[in-house]
Amino acid sequence: MSDVNAVDFDAKARAASGQATESAFEDAVLSNLICRQARYPDIATQQDWYMALAYSVRDRMLARWAASTKVYAAKDVKVACYLSAEFLIGPQLGNNLLNLDMEAEAREAMRALGHDLDSLLAIEEEPGLGNGGLGRLAACYLDSLATLQIPAIGYGIRYEFGIFDQEIRDGWQVETTDKWLQKGNPWEIVRPDVSFYVSFAGHTESETDADGRLRVRWIPRRQVKGVACDMPMQGYRVDSCNILRLWKSEAVESFDFQDFNAGEYYEAVEEKVVSETLSKVLYPNDEPEAGKRLRLAQQYFFVSCSLQDMLRMMDAKGTSIDQFADLFAAQLNDTHPSVAVAELMRLLIDERLLSWDAAWDITRRTFAYTNHTLLPEALETWGLPLFQSLLPRPLEIIYEINRRFLDDVRRQYPGDDERVKRMSLIDETGDRKVRMANLATVGSHAVNGVAALHSDLLKQTVLRDFAAMFPEHFLNVTNGVTPRRFLMLSNSRLARLLDKTIGDGWRTDLARLDALAAHADDTAFQDAWRAIRRDNKTALAARIRNSTGIDVDPGALFDIQVKRIHEYKRQHLNALYIISLYRRLCRNPDLDTAPRCFIFGGKAAPGYAMAKLIIRLINGIAEVVNNDASLKGRMKVVFYPDFNVKNGHWIYPAADLSEQISTAGKEASGTGNMKFMINGALTIGTLDGANVEIREEAGAENFFLFGLTAQQVDELKRAGYRPAEYAQGNDELRDALDQIAQGRFSRGDKEMFRPLVDNLLQHDPFLVLADFADYVACQDRVSEAWRDARQWTRMSIMNSARSGKFSSDRAIREYCERIWTTHPVRIDLAQS
Ligand code: 26Q
């Protein structure tokens, strides 16, 4: 392996360091330390060594990236473009070492240089460029795309500040800014030469051109420049290396200082500041209206840059515009990038002078849309006045798309005015709004949900009329997660046991884990399985002690719920159960019950008061339970602060029980459920999202099921749900709610949790009380099952064995075959 940049510097590096190096990689690290970092070994900090190592790994990837790009430039190669406002890629060093198959080499080189690889891995800041599931899914898909050797580009925004860091003070969530770029990002390649202008505001003018065609000119009030910042995405054990291209906003440098008087100069600088704020910060979900204009501007900004970039590549290939949809498939990751439908039309019509019909045909063949939510309040809409003032020309195009589309609807459903209103891209029921899901659906040739149940419900609810009109457009692609990061990297000891037991074919074909089933009853294998899980729990216990001061027993059942905090995910149902268990132990101190450690993690949107109150409640319970000596350590409650990808690495492999307890019909898929399953946790869950398929795969006997079905939820709500009646009819539930109301978990403060208790008793929109009794009964079955360690281990093994379906490799294969018609392209570094 030759490191392109390193070679010239080797001698210099060795001379400067006064060391004799033993490997080319060691040379590379030294030369990066000296020539890129401008440090010499004697004074270099850990951070310097981390950077030097990262740059050396990056150099290897860039050699593969160059080989890949060269091949992708061919006319007949189709590229999958994944458009997403979020990419939650997690720490990169460990994953890149894994995918390059060079961890041992790097460990040895760093050891020779006097450094411990694990300590260097630990100091990496993760790019938190996403909120949760949707952003992490995009990252898993990039890993699978590269591993499956699919030419692909991830397109998004280079937020300077990603998702906030979470601290817990006095039991409350406190947000602090994410400073992931403070020490520099060694994985990023900024490309000032790949940049595009994006227009905002202003007005449009129509004119007839020389050929007698009507042309529209958008005279923007302001333009912003987008600059490409690339991060290499290396496939596992292949030479394919794709990129994640994130756009950073900059001011256009068109003004000439000479021409300005002082006033204009300051205005110009101010303009620069405004332009640069565009890619400043990621919006948390569930944020209320405020600041929305910037959010729409962000979406249009990254979408326009990405589409212009695709057109640039098309031109570079020398292909004609009518081939566009054969060169690119563009996936809309939820509606966040769906303004792309209007923007591609604009680029094709206004800038490439295509006819409407030709442009529309290309647009629809290019886009496909993935929906990630059924919650009506989460469906994206934009008020017309805002849209009009920010994006006047795209709005005109949306009107025209709508006019033509509604004509089709009327033709197909004569006289059905209600249907026309429902399907319109413009909601006219109150303040007029653009409905982004309708725009994405109409502008795409394929629409998919993210789990079987979700895709079904999608067709029955939010997109019903569209599914009736275009049934062939609707399909399901159940989500998946990458086994590289979430098994090989974070549970390497288990991965080695798997290699030893069933061979390493599972690493690129997770379905082969099925072969584990034959070992589920083998006591020696079970012992090895348990020993590894025990070690993982001990490692997590150490981190818990470190971050919270709480001592937990690795022998206890680790019962874990980590995900964004949201009422529909029902962390408070879990909390109510914990209180009822605690009360049982208080009433009966000798109760023979399995020791449990309840672990929570997750961020609440800063503006979501109820979610923040749930965090406070969990911490209030933890304070009481953890300090109650009479429990003799049989129960512990932990809120693990700042749950993110990095912390997830320690959490998933240490779970015995995975809590997937959302109200049926509300969680589109869930992906944490899959991460737990792959690592051998058992699931307690409702029939929601991908839980349904997890249970099908694992077998009903290896899954703890409880709760109302989506249909029952619907019926109960229709019949008039009265939550207070459930409290009346259940002593444990009433008692638990009373305890909260009485201030037991708020140091006597009876007001603190009033909004939560009142909401549950009076509204309970997510049927927490209706599902409580069945949840408790199910938890009792869990405790019972835990008593039989062999049986539990068997179930744990069976869960891993049957988790093959939930690999993102399977999901990406489905996208490639059924939606994108993209094919693997073999890259060979040696041949390039
Ligand atoms: C929208 C408008 C303004 C500001 C923020 C947002 C916004 C941002 C992020 C809305 C939603 C999100 C994220 C949604 C999300 O993560 N959805 C999850 O997607 C996963 C992957 O498909 C599923 O597994 C989860 O079930 C789903 O909740």
Coordinates of N, CA and C in Angstrom, one line a residue, residues 578-729:
I578 N -41.7 1.1 36.6 CA -40.6 1.2 37.6 C -41.1 1.6 39.0
I579 N -42.0 2.6 39.0 CA -42.6 3.0 40.3 C -43.4 1.8 40.9
S580 N -44.2 1.1 40.1 CA -45.0 0.1 40.6 C -44.1 -1.1 41.2
L581 N -43.0 -1.3 40.5 CA -42.1 -2.4 41.0 C -41.5 -1.9 42.3
Y582 N -41.1 -0.7 42.4 CA -40.5 -0.1 43.6 C -41.5 -0.2 44.7
R583 N -42.7 0.1 44.5 CA -43.7 0.1 45.5 C -44.0 -1.4 46.0
R584 N -43.9 -2.3 45.1 CA -44.0 -3.7 45.5 C -42.9 -4.1 46.5
L585 N -41.7 -3.6 46.1 CA -40.5 -4.0 47.0 C -40.6 -3.2 48.3
C586 N -41.2 -2.1 48.3 CA -41.4 -1.3 49.6 C -42.4 -2.1 50.5
R587 N -43.5 -2.5 49.8 CA -44.5 -3.2 50.6 C -44.0 -4.6 51.1
N588 N -43.2 -5.2 50.3 CA -42.7 -6.5 50.6 C -41.2 -6.7 50.4
P589 N -40.5 -6.2 51.4 CA -39.0 -6.1 51.3 C -38.3 -7.4 50.9
D590 N -39.0 -8.6 51.2 CA -38.3 -9.8 50.9 C -38.7 -10.4 49.6
L591 N -39.5 -9.7 48.8 CA -40.0 -10.2 47.5 C -38.8 -10.7 46.7
D592 N -39.0 -11.9 46.2 CA -38.0 -12.6 45.5 C -38.1 -12.2 44.0
T593 N -37.3 -11.1 43.7 CA -37.4 -10.6 42.3 C -36.0 -10.5 41.7
A594 N -36.0 -10.7 40.4 CA -34.7 -10.5 39.7 C -34.2 -9.1 39.8
P595 N -32.9 -8.9 40.1 CA -32.4 -7.6 40.2 C -32.4 -6.9 38.8
R596 N -32.9 -5.7 38.8 CA -33.0 -5.0 37.5 C -32.3 -3.7 37.5
C597 N -31.7 -3.4 36.4 CA -31.1 -2.0 36.2 C -31.8 -1.4 35.0
F598 N -32.6 -0.4 35.3 CA -33.3 0.3 34.2 C -32.4 1.5 33.7
I599 N -32.2 1.5 32.5 CA -31.3 2.5 31.9 C -32.1 3.2 30.8
F600 N -32.1 4.5 30.9 CA -32.7 5.4 29.9 C -31.6 6.3 29.3
G601 N -31.8 6.7 28.0 CA -31.0 7.7 27.4 C -31.8 8.3 26.3
G602 N -31.5 9.6 26.0 CA -32.2 10.2 24.9 C -32.4 11.7 25.1
K603 N -32.4 12.4 24.0 CA -32.6 13.9 24.1 C -34.0 14.3 23.9
A604 N -34.4 15.4 24.6 CA -35.8 15.9 24.3 C -35.5 17.2 23.5
A605 N -36.4 17.5 22.5 CA -36.3 18.7 21.8 C -36.4 19.9 22.8
P606 N -35.5 20.9 22.6 CA -35.5 22.0 23.6 C -36.8 22.6 23.9
G607 N -37.7 22.6 22.9 CA -39.0 23.3 23.1 C -40.1 22.4 23.5
Y608 N -39.8 21.1 23.8 CA -40.8 20.1 24.1 C -40.9 19.9 25.6
A609 N -41.8 20.7 26.3 CA -41.8 20.8 27.7 C -42.1 19.4 28.3
M610 N -43.1 18.7 27.7 CA -43.5 17.4 28.3 C -42.4 16.4 28.3
A611 N -41.7 16.4 27.2 CA -40.5 15.5 27.1 C -39.5 15.8 28.1
K612 N -39.3 17.0 28.4 CA -38.3 17.4 29.4 C -38.7 17.0 30.8
L613 N -40.0 17.1 31.0 CA -40.6 16.7 32.3 C -40.4 15.2 32.5
I614 N -40.5 14.5 31.4 CA -40.4 13.0 31.5 C -38.9 12.7 32.0
I615 N -38.0 13.4 31.4 CA -36.6 13.2 31.8 C -36.4 13.5 33.3
R616 N -37.1 14.6 33.7 CA -37.0 15.0 35.1 C -37.6 13.9 36.0
L617 N -38.7 13.3 35.6 CA -39.4 12.3 36.3 C -38.5 11.1 36.5
I618 N -37.8 10.7 35.4 CA -36.9 9.5 35.5 C -35.8 9.8 36.5
N619 N -35.3 11.0 36.4 CA -34.2 11.3 37.4 C -34.7 11.4 38.8
G620 N -36.0 11.9 38.9 CA -36.6 11.9 40.3 C -36.7 10.5 40.8
I621 N -37.2 9.6 40.0 CA -37.3 8.2 40.4 C -36.0 7.6 40.8
A622 N -35.0 7.9 39.9 CA -33.6 7.4 40.1 C -33.1 7.8 41.5
E623 N -33.4 9.1 41.8 CA -32.9 9.6 43.1 C -33.4 8.8 44.3
V624 N -34.7 8.6 44.2 CA -35.4 7.9 45.3 C -35.0 6.4 45.4
V625 N -35.0 5.7 44.2 CA -34.8 4.3 44.2 C -33.3 4.0 44.5
N626 N -32.4 4.7 43.9 CA -31.0 4.4 44.1 C -30.5 4.7 45.5
N627 N -31.2 5.5 46.2 CA -30.8 5.8 47.6 C -31.6 5.1 48.6
D628 N -32.4 4.2 48.2 CA -33.2 3.4 49.2 C -32.4 2.1 49.5
A629 N -31.8 2.1 50.7 CA -30.9 1.0 51.1 C -31.8 -0.3 51.3
S630 N -33.0 -0.1 51.6 CA -33.9 -1.3 51.9 C -34.0 -2.2 50.6
L631 N -33.7 -1.7 49.5 CA -33.8 -2.4 48.3 C -32.7 -3.4 48.1
K632 N -31.6 -3.2 48.8 CA -30.4 -4.1 48.8 C -30.0 -4.2 47.3
G633 N -30.0 -3.1 46.6 CA -29.4 -3.2 45.2 C -30.3 -3.9 44.2
R634 N -31.5 -4.3 44.6 CA -32.3 -5.1 43.6 C -32.8 -4.3 42.5
M635 N -32.8 -2.9 42.6 CA -33.3 -2.1 41.6 C -32.3 -0.9 41.4
K636 N -32.0 -0.5 40.2 CA -31.3 0.7 40.0 C -31.9 1.4 38.8
V637 N -31.9 2.7 38.8 CA -32.5 3.5 37.7 C -31.4 4.5 37.3
V638 N -31.1 4.5 36.0 CA -30.1 5.4 35.4 C -30.6 6.2 34.3
F639 N -30.3 7.5 34.3 CA -30.5 8.3 33.0 C -29.1 8.6 32.5
Y640 N -28.7 7.9 31.4 CA -27.4 8.1 30.9 C -27.4 9.3 30.0
P641 N -26.6 10.3 30.4 CA -26.7 11.6 29.7 C -26.1 11.6 28.3
D642 N -26.6 12.4 27.5 CA -26.0 12.7 26.1 C -26.0 11.4 25.3
F643 N -27.1 10.8 25.1 CA -27.2 9.6 24.3 C -26.9 10.0 22.8
N644 N -25.9 9.4 22.2 CA -25.5 9.7 20.8 C -24.9 8.4 20.2
V645 N -24.4 8.5 19.0 CA -23.9 7.3 18.4 C -22.8 6.7 19.2
K646 N -21.9 7.5 19.6 CA -20.7 7.0 20.4 C -21.2 6.3 21.6
N647 N -22.1 6.9 22.4 CA -22.5 6.2 23.6 C -23.3 4.9 23.3
G648 N -24.0 5.0 22.2 CA -24.7 3.8 21.7 C -23.8 2.6 21.6
H649 N -22.6 2.8 21.2 CA -21.6 1.7 21.0 C -21.5 0.9 22.3
W650 N -21.6 1.5 23.4 CA -21.4 0.8 24.7 C -22.7 0.3 25.2
I651 N -23.8 0.9 24.8 CA -25.1 0.5 25.3 C -25.8 -0.7 24.7
Y652 N -25.8 -0.7 23.3 CA -26.5 -1.8 22.7 C -26.0 -3.2 23.0
P653 N -24.6 -3.3 23.1 CA -24.1 -4.7 23.4 C -24.3 -5.1 24.8
A654 N -24.8 -4.2 25.7 CA -24.9 -4.5 27.1 C -26.3 -4.7 27.5
A655 N -27.2 -4.7 26.6 CA -28.6 -4.8 27.0 C -29.1 -6.2 27.0
D656 N -29.8 -6.5 28.1 CA -30.6 -7.8 28.1 C -32.0 -7.6 27.5
L657 N -32.6 -6.5 27.9 CA -33.9 -6.3 27.4 C -34.0 -4.9 26.7
S658 N -34.6 -4.9 25.5 CA -34.8 -3.7 24.7 C -36.2 -3.2 24.8
E659 N -36.4 -2.0 25.2 CA -37.7 -1.5 25.4 C -38.2 -0.8 24.1
Q660 N -39.2 -1.4 23.5 CA -39.8 -0.8 22.2 C -41.3 -0.7 22.4
I661 N -41.7 0.3 23.2 CA -43.0 0.3 23.8 C -43.9 1.4 23.3
S662 N -43.6 1.9 22.1 CA -44.5 3.0 21.5 C -45.9 2.5 21.3
T663 N -46.8 3.5 21.3 CA -48.2 3.2 21.0 C -48.3 2.7 19.6
A664 N -49.0 1.5 19.5 CA -49.1 0.9 18.2 C -49.6 1.9 17.1
G665 N -48.9 1.9 16.0 CA -49.3 2.8 14.9 C -48.5 4.1 14.9
K666 N -47.7 4.3 15.9 CA -47.0 5.7 15.9 C -45.5 5.6 15.5
E667 N -44.8 4.6 15.8 CA -43.4 4.5 15.5 C -43.3 3.9 14.1
A668 N -42.8 4.7 13.1 CA -42.8 4.3 11.7 C -42.0 2.9 11.6
S669 N -40.9 2.9 12.2 CA -40.1 1.6 12.1 C -39.4 1.4 13.5
G670 N -38.5 2.4 13.8 CA -37.6 2.1 14.9 C -36.4 1.5 14.2
T671 N -35.2 1.8 14.7 CA -34.0 1.1 14.2 C -33.1 0.7 15.4
G672 N -33.3 1.4 16.6 CA -32.7 1.0 17.8 C -33.1 -0.4 18.1
N673 N -34.4 -0.7 17.9 CA -34.9 -2.1 18.1 C -34.0 -3.1 17.4
M674 N -33.5 -2.8 16.2 CA -32.7 -3.7 15.4 C -31.3 -3.8 16.0
K675 N -30.8 -2.7 16.4 CA -29.4 -2.7 17.0 C -29.3 -3.5 18.2
F676 N -30.4 -3.5 19.1 CA -30.4 -4.3 20.2 C -30.5 -5.8 19.8
M677 N -31.4 -6.1 18.9 CA -31.6 -7.5 18.5 C -30.4 -8.2 18.0
I678 N -29.7 -7.5 17.1 CA -28.5 -8.0 16.5 C -27.5 -8.4 17.6
N679 N -27.4 -7.6 18.7 CA -26.5 -7.8 19.8 C -27.0 -8.8 20.8
G680 N -28.2 -9.4 20.6 CA -28.6 -10.4 21.5 C -29.5 -10.0 22.6
A681 N -30.1 -8.8 22.5 CA -31.1 -8.4 23.5 C -32.5 -9.0 23.1
L682 N -33.3 -9.2 24.2 CA -34.7 -9.6 23.9 C -35.5 -8.4 23.9
T683 N -36.6 -8.4 23.1 CA -37.4 -7.2 23.0 C -38.7 -7.3 23.9
I684 N -39.0 -6.3 24.6 CA -40.4 -6.1 25.1 C -41.0 -5.1 24.3
G685 N -42.1 -5.4 23.6 CA -42.6 -4.4 22.7 C -44.0 -4.6 22.3
T686 N -44.5 -3.5 21.7 CA -45.9 -3.5 21.1 C -45.8 -3.9 19.6
L687 N -46.9 -4.2 19.0 CA -46.9 -4.5 17.6 C -46.9 -3.2 16.8
D688 N -45.7 -2.5 16.8 CA -45.6 -1.2 16.2 C -44.3 -1.3 15.3
G689 N -44.3 -0.5 14.2 CA -43.2 -0.4 13.4 C -42.5 -1.7 13.0
A690 N -41.2 -1.8 13.1 CA -40.5 -3.0 12.7 C -40.6 -4.0 13.8
N691 N -41.1 -3.7 15.0 CA -41.2 -4.7 16.0 C -42.0 -5.9 15.5
V692 N -43.0 -5.6 14.6 CA -43.8 -6.7 14.1 C -43.0 -7.7 13.4
E693 N -42.0 -7.2 12.5 CA -41.2 -8.0 11.8 C -40.1 -8.7 12.6
I694 N -39.6 -7.9 13.6 CA -38.7 -8.5 14.6 C -39.2 -9.7 15.2
R695 N -40.5 -9.6 15.7 CA -41.2 -10.7 16.3 C -41.3 -11.9 15.3
E696 N -41.7 -11.6 14.1 CA -41.9 -12.6 13.1 C -40.6 -13.4 12.9
E697 N -39.5 -12.6 12.8 CA -38.2 -13.3 12.6 C -37.7 -14.0 13.8
A698 N -37.8 -13.4 15.0 CA -37.3 -14.0 16.2 C -38.1 -15.2 16.6
G699 N -39.4 -15.2 16.3 CA -40.3 -16.2 16.8 C -41.0 -15.6 18.0
A700 N -42.3 -15.9 18.1 CA -43.1 -15.3 19.2 C -42.6 -15.7 20.5
E701 N -42.0 -16.9 20.6 CA -41.5 -17.4 21.9 C -40.2 -16.7 22.3
N702 N -39.6 -15.9 21.4 CA -38.4 -15.2 21.8 C -38.7 -13.6 21.9
F703 N -39.9 -13.3 22.1 CA -40.3 -11.8 22.1 C -41.3 -11.6 23.1
F704 N -41.2 -10.5 23.9 CA -42.2 -10.2 24.9 C -43.2 -9.2 24.4
L705 N -44.3 -9.7 24.0 CA -45.4 -8.8 23.4 C -46.4 -8.4 24.4
F706 N -46.8 -7.1 24.2 CA -47.9 -6.6 25.0 C -48.6 -5.5 24.3
G707 N -49.7 -5.1 24.8 CA -50.3 -3.9 24.3 C -51.4 -4.0 23.2
L708 N -52.1 -2.9 23.0 CA -53.1 -2.8 22.0 C -52.5 -2.8 20.6
T709 N -53.2 -3.3 19.7 CA -52.8 -3.2 18.3 C -53.1 -1.9 17.7
A710 N -52.6 -1.6 16.6 CA -52.9 -0.3 15.9 C -54.4 -0.1 15.7
Q711 N -55.0 -1.2 15.3 CA -56.4 -1.2 15.1 C -57.2 -0.9 16.4
Q712 N -56.8 -1.6 17.4 CA -57.5 -1.5 18.7 C -57.3 0.0 19.3
V713 N -56.1 0.5 19.0 CA -55.8 1.9 19.4 C -56.9 2.8 18.8
D714 N -57.0 2.6 17.5 CA -57.9 3.4 16.7 C -59.4 3.2 17.2
E715 N -59.8 2.0 17.4 CA -61.1 1.7 17.9 C -61.4 2.4 19.3
L716 N -60.4 2.2 20.1 CA -60.6 2.8 21.5 C -60.7 4.3 21.4
K717 N -59.9 4.9 20.6 CA -60.0 6.4 20.5 C -61.3 6.8 19.9
R718 N -61.8 6.1 18.9 CA -63.1 6.4 18.3 C -64.2 6.2 19.2
A719 N -64.1 5.2 20.1 CA -65.2 4.9 21.0 C -65.2 5.9 22.2
G720 N -64.2 6.7 22.3 CA -64.1 7.7 23.3 C -63.2 7.2 24.5
Y721 N -62.0 7.5 24.5 CA -61.0 6.9 25.5 C -61.1 7.7 26.7
R722 N -61.3 7.1 27.9 CA -61.3 7.8 29.1 C -60.3 7.2 30.1
P723 N -59.1 7.8 30.0 CA -57.9 7.3 30.7 C -58.2 7.1 32.2
A724 N -58.9 8.1 32.8 CA -59.1 8.0 34.3 C -59.7 6.7 34.7
E725 N -60.5 6.1 33.9 CA -61.2 4.9 34.3 C -60.1 3.8 34.4
Y726 N -59.1 3.8 33.6 CA -58.0 2.8 33.8 C -57.3 3.0 35.1
A727 N -57.1 4.2 35.5 CA -56.5 4.4 36.8 C -57.4 4.0 37.9
Q728 N -58.7 4.3 37.8 CA -59.6 3.8 38.8 C -59.6 2.3 39.0
G729 N -59.5 1.6 37.8 CA -59.6 0.1 37.9 C -58.3 -0.6 38.1

